[in-house]
Coordinates of C-alpha atoms in Angstrom, one line a residue:
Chain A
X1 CA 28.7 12.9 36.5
X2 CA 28.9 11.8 32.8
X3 CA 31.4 14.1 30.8
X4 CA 30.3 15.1 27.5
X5 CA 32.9 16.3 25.4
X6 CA 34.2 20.1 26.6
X7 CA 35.6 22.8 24.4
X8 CA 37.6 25.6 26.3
X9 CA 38.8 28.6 24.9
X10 CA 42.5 29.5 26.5
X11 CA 43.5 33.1 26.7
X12 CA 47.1 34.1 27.4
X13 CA 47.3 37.7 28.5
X14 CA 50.1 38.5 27.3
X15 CA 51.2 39.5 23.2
X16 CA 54.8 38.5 23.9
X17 CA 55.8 36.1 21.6
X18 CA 58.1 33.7 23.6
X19 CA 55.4 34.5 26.7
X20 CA 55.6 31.7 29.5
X21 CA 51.7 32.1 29.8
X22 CA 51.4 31.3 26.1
X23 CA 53.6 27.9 27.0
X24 CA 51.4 26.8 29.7
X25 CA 48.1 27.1 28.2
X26 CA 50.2 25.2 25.3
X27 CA 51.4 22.4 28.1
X28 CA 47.4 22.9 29.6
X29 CA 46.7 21.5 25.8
X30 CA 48.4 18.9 26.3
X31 CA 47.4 17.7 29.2
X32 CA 43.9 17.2 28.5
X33 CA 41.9 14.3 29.4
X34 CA 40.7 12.8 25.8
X35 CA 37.2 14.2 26.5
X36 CA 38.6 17.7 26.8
X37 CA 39.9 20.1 23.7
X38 CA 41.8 23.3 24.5
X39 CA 42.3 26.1 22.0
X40 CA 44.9 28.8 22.4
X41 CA 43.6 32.2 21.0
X42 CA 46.3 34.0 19.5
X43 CA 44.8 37.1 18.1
X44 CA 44.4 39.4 21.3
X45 CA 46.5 41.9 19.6
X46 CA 43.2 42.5 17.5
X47 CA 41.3 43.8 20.2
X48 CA 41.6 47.1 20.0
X49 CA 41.6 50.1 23.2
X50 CA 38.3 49.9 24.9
X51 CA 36.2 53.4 24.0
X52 CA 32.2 52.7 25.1
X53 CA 31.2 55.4 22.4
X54 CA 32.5 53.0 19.9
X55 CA 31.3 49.8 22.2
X56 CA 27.6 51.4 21.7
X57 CA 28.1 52.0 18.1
X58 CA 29.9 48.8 16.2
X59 CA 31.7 46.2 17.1
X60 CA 35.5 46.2 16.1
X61 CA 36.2 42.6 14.0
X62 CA 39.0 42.0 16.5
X63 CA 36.6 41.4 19.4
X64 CA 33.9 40.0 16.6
X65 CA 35.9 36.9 16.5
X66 CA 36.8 37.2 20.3
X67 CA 33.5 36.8 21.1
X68 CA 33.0 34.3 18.4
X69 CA 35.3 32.3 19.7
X70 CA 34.0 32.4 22.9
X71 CA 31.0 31.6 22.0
X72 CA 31.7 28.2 20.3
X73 CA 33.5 27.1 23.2
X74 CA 32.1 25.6 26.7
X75 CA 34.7 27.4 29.3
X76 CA 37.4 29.5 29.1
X77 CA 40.8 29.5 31.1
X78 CA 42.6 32.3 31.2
X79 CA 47.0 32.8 32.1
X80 CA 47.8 36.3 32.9
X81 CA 51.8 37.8 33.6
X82 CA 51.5 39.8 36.5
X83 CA 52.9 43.4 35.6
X84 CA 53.3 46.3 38.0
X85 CA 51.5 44.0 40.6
X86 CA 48.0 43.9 38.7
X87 CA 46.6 41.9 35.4
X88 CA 48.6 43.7 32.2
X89 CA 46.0 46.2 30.5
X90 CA 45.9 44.3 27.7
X91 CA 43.6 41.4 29.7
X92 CA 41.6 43.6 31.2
X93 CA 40.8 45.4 28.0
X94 CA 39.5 42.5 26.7
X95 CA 37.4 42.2 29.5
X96 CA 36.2 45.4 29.3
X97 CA 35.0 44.6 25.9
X98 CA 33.1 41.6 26.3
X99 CA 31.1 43.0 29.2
X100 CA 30.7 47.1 28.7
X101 CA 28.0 48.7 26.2
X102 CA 24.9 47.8 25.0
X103 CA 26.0 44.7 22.6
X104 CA 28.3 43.1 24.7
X105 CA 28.5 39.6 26.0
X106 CA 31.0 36.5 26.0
X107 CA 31.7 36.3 30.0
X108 CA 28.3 36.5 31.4
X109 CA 27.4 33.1 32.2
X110 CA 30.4 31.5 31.6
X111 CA 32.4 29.2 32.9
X112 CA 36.0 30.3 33.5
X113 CA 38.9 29.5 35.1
X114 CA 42.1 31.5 36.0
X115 CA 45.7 30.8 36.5
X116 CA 49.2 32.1 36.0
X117 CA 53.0 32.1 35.5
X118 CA 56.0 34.8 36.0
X119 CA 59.6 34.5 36.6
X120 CA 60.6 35.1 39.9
X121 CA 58.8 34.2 43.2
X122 CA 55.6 35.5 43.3
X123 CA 53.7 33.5 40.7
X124 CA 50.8 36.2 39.6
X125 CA 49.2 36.1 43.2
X126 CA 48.2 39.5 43.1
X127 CA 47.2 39.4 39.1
X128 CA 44.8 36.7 39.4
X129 CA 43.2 38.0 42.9
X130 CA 42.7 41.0 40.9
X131 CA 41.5 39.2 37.5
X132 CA 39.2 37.3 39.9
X133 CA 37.4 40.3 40.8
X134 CA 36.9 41.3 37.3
X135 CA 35.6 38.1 36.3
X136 CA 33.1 38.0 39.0
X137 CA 32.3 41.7 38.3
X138 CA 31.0 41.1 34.7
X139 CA 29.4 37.6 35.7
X140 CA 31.2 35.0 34.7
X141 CA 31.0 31.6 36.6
X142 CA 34.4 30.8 38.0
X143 CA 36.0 27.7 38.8
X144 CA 36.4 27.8 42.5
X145 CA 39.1 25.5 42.9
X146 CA 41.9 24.6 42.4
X147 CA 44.1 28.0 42.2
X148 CA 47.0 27.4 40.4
X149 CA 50.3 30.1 41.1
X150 CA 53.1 29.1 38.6
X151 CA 56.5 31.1 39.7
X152 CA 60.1 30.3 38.9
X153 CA 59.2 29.9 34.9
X154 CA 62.5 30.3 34.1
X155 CA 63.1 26.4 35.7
X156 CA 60.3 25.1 34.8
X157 CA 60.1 25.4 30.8
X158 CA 62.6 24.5 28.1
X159 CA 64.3 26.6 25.6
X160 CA 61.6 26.3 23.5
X161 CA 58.8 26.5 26.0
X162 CA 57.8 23.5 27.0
X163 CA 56.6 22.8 30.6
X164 CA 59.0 20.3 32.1
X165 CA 58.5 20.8 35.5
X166 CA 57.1 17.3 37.0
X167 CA 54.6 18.9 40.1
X168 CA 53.7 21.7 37.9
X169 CA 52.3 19.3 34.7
X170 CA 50.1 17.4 37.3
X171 CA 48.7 20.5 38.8
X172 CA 48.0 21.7 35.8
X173 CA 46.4 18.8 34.7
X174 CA 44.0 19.0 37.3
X175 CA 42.9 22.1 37.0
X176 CA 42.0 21.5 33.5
X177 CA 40.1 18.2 34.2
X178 CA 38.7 20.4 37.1
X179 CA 37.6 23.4 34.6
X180 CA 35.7 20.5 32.6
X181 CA 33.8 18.9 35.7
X182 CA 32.7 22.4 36.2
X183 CA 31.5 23.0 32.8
X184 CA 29.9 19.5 32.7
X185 CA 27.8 19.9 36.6
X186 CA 26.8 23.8 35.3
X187 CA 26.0 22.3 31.5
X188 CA 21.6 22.5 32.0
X189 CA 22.1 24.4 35.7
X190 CA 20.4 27.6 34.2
X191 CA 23.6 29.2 36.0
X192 CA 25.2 29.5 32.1
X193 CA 24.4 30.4 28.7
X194 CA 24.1 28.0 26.4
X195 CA 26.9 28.0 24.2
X196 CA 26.8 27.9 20.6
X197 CA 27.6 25.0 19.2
X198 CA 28.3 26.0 14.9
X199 CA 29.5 22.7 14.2
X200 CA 26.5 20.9 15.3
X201 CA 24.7 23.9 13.6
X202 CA 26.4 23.4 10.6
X203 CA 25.7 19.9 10.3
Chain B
X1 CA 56.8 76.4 52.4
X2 CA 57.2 77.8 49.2
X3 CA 55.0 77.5 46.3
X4 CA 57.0 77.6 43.3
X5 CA 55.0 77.2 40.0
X6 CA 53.9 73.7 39.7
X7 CA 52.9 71.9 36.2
X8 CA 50.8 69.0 36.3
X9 CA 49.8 66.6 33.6
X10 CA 46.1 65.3 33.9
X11 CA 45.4 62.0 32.3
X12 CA 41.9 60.6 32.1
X13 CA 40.9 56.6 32.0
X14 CA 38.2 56.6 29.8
X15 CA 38.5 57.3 26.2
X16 CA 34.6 57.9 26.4
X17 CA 33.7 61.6 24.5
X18 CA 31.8 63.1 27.2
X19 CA 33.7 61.3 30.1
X20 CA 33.0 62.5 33.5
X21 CA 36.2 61.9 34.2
X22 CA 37.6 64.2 31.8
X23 CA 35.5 66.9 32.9
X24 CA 36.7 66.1 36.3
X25 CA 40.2 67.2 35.2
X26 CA 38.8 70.4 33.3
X27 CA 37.4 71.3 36.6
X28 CA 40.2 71.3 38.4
X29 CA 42.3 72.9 36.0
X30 CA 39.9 75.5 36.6
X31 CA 39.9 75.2 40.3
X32 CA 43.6 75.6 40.5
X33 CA 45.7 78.0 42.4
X34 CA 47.4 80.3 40.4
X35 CA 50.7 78.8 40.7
X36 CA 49.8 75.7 39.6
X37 CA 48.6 75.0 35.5
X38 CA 46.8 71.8 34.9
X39 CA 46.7 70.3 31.0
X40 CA 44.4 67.4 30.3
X41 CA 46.3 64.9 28.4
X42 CA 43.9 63.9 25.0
X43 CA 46.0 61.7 23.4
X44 CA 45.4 58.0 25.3
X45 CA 43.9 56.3 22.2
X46 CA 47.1 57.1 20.7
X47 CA 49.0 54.8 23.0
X48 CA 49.0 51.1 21.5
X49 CA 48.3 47.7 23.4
X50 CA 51.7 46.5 25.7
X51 CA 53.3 44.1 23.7
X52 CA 56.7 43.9 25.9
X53 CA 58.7 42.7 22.7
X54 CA 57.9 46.1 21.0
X55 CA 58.8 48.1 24.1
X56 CA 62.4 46.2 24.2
X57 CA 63.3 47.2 20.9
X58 CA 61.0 50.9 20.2
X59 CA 58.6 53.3 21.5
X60 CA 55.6 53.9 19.7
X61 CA 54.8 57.4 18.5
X62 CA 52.0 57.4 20.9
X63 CA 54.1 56.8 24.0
X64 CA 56.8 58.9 22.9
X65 CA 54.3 61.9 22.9
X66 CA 52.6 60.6 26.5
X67 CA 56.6 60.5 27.9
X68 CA 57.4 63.7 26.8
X69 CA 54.4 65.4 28.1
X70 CA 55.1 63.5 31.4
X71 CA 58.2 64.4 31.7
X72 CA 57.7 67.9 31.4
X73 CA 55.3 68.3 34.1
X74 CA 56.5 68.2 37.7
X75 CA 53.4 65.9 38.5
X76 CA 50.1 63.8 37.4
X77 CA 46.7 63.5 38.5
X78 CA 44.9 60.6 37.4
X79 CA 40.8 60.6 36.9
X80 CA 39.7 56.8 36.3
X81 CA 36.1 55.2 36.2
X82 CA 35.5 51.9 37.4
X83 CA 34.5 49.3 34.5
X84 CA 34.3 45.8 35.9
X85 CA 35.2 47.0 40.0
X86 CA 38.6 47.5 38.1
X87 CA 41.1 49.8 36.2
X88 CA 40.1 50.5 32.5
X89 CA 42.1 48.2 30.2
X90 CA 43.3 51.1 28.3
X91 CA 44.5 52.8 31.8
X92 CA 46.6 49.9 33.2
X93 CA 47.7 49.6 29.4
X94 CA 49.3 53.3 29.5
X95 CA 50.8 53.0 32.8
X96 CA 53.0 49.3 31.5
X97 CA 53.9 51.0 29.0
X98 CA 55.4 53.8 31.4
X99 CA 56.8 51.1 33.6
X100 CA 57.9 47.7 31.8
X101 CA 61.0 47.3 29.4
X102 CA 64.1 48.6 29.1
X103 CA 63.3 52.0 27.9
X104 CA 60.4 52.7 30.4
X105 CA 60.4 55.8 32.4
X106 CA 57.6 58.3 33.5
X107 CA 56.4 56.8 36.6
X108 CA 59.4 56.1 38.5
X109 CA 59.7 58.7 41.0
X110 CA 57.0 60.9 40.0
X111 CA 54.6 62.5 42.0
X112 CA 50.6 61.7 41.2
X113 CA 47.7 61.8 42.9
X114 CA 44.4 59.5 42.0
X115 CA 40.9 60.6 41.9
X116 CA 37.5 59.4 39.8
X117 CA 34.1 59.2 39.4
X118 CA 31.2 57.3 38.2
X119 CA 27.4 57.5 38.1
X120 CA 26.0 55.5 40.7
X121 CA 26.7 55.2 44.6
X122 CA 30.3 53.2 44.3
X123 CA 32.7 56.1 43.3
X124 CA 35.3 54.4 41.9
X125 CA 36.4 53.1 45.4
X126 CA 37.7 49.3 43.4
X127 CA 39.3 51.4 40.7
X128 CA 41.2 53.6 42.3
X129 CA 42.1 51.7 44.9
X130 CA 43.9 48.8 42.2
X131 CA 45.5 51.9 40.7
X132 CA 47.2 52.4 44.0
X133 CA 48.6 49.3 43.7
X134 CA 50.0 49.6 40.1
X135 CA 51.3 53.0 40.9
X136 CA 53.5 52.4 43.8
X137 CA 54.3 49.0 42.1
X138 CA 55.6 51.6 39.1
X139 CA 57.4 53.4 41.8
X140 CA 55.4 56.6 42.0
X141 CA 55.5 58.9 45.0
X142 CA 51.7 58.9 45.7
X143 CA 50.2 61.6 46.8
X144 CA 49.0 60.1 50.2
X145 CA 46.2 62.6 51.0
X146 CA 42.9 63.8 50.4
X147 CA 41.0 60.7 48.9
X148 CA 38.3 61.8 46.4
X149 CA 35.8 59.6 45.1
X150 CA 33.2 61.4 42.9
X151 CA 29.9 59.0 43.1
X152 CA 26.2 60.2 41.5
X153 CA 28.1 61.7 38.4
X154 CA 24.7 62.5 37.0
X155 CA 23.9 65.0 39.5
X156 CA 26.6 67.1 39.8
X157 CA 27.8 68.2 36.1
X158 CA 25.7 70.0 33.9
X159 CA 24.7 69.4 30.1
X160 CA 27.8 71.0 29.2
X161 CA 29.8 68.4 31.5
X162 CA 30.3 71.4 33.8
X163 CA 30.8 70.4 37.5
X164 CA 27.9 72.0 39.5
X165 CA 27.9 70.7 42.3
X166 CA 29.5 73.4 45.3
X167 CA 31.1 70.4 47.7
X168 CA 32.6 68.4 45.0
X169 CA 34.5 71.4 43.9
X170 CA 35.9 72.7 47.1
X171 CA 37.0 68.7 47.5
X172 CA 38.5 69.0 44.1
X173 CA 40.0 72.3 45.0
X174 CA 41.9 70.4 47.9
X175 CA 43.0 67.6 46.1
X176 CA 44.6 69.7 43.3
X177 CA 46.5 72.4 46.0
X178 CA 47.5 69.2 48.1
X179 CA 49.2 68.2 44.7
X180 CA 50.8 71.0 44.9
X181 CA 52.1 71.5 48.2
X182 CA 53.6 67.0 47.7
X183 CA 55.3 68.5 44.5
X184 CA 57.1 71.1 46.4
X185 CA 57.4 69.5 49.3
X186 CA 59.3 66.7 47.5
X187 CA 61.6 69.1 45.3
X188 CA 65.1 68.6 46.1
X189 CA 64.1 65.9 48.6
X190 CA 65.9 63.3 46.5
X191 CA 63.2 60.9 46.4
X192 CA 61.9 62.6 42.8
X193 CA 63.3 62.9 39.4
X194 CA 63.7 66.3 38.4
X195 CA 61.2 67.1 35.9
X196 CA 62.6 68.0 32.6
X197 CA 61.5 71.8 31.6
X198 CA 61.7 71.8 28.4
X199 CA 60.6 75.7 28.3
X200 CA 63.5 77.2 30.1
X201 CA 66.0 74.2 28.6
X202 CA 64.5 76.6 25.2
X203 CA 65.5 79.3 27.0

């Protein structure tokens, strides 16, 4: 399989500013193989509360340049925290958005893949089964393998949030190379949308 | 058993205008015993996306209104669609914010029961099953019986988005009075927090 050059979108679900998730789709950066480019969207807190009276009506900028966003790139990997057992609202509200009313779109037909990280033992098991559903729900193409649990943060990051933790780098590092073989065998499939490349638009 | 007077706060998923599932709740204020007053809460779009750095230092405006009317009432029914076989965003979002931090309370120890309804033949039966989850995550006392998953929406409220249909009200009818009977049942049991009655604290 030849791999053309892949641009993922990554997606922390979480606003906290120090949030582990954040750091490993940082790290996920990183670790990229040189054909590879990951972006780390930072402006979730601009996607407002899901209402489908306004979905039908206008489209709020903060998901305008979601969706933009998505569209440029060629996959999407999402982190999510794990709070009271289930993805944090704030995740599935942006789901909601890209997939509910008459103008949405930005998961249908893509290629995405999911992982996570918490404190403590658990490692988002429960978040990502549920984000999984979701995903599958408003028809995006997920990545089935590998799944990637990332649990006892606190000892695998730095003070200032870098992944340090040996195992965890390379497993990370193959889901992302894993996330751009999948994008690359789907790329002329017919199972995704085309995405939009502006740059090659533009020029 | 005794039925002392029971207050319950009803909360609806969907910001939607003409949700289904706030009708739902209108209903079954209506179909309520005598003893027991149901108020639908209005205010969701008022609660802001969980940003858990915000809830550690201050409560919005909006959650400090959905606290308060929580903690008056001796109990909550929820009413959720289903977008995506899921939770609404903006649901899960309310109940972190009720849940996660160091200020959080309003779940913990609380009675609620679940219900909700859709068009179509699912009913909700994803939804309000994830909500489960979260809830007893959040340390709710779930109301463990009836189940009541309201499918075919379109058929069985009126123009008005009054609920019609005979069965579906003498369901709804149960649900609410078995809410009633778990709140008393679990007064002074211990495993509640006392609800906070503002009125006769006025008194």
């Amino acid at each position: 399989m030849s791999s053309e050059d892949v641009k993922i979108l990554a997606i922390p679900g979480s606003l906290r500013n120090e949030s582990y998730n954040k750091s490993l789709l940082r790290a996920a950066a990183e670790l990229a193989p040189e054909w590879l480019s990951i972006s780390v969207y930072e402006d979730l807190a601009e996607v407002p509360l899901f209402n489908e009276d306004v979905a039908n009506r206008e489209t709020p900028g903060g998901v305008v340049a979601l969706r933009g966003a998505l569209l440029r790139a060629d996959g999407v990997l999402i982190a999510t925290p794990e709070y009271n057992q289930a993805v944090p609202g704030v995740l599935k509200n942006m789901i909601d958005w890209l997939s509910i009313g008459e103008a949405a779109e930005g998961l249908e037909g893509r290629p995405v893949a999911v992982t996570g990280v918490t404190t403590g033992p658990w490692g988002t098991r429960l978040a990502q089964t549920m984000l999984r559903q979701m995903l599958t729900s408003s028809q995006s193409i997920l990545l089935p393998q590998p799944n990637l649990y990332v649990r006892h943060a606190e000892s695998l990051f730095d003070e200032a949030g870098n992944l340090t933790d040996a195992e965890t780098r390379v497993r990370l590092a193959a889901l992302v190379a894993a996330l751009g073989d999948w994008v690359n065998l789907l790329r002329g499939s017919g199972c995704v949308h085309d995405p939009v490349h502006l740059s090659s638009v533009a020029s």
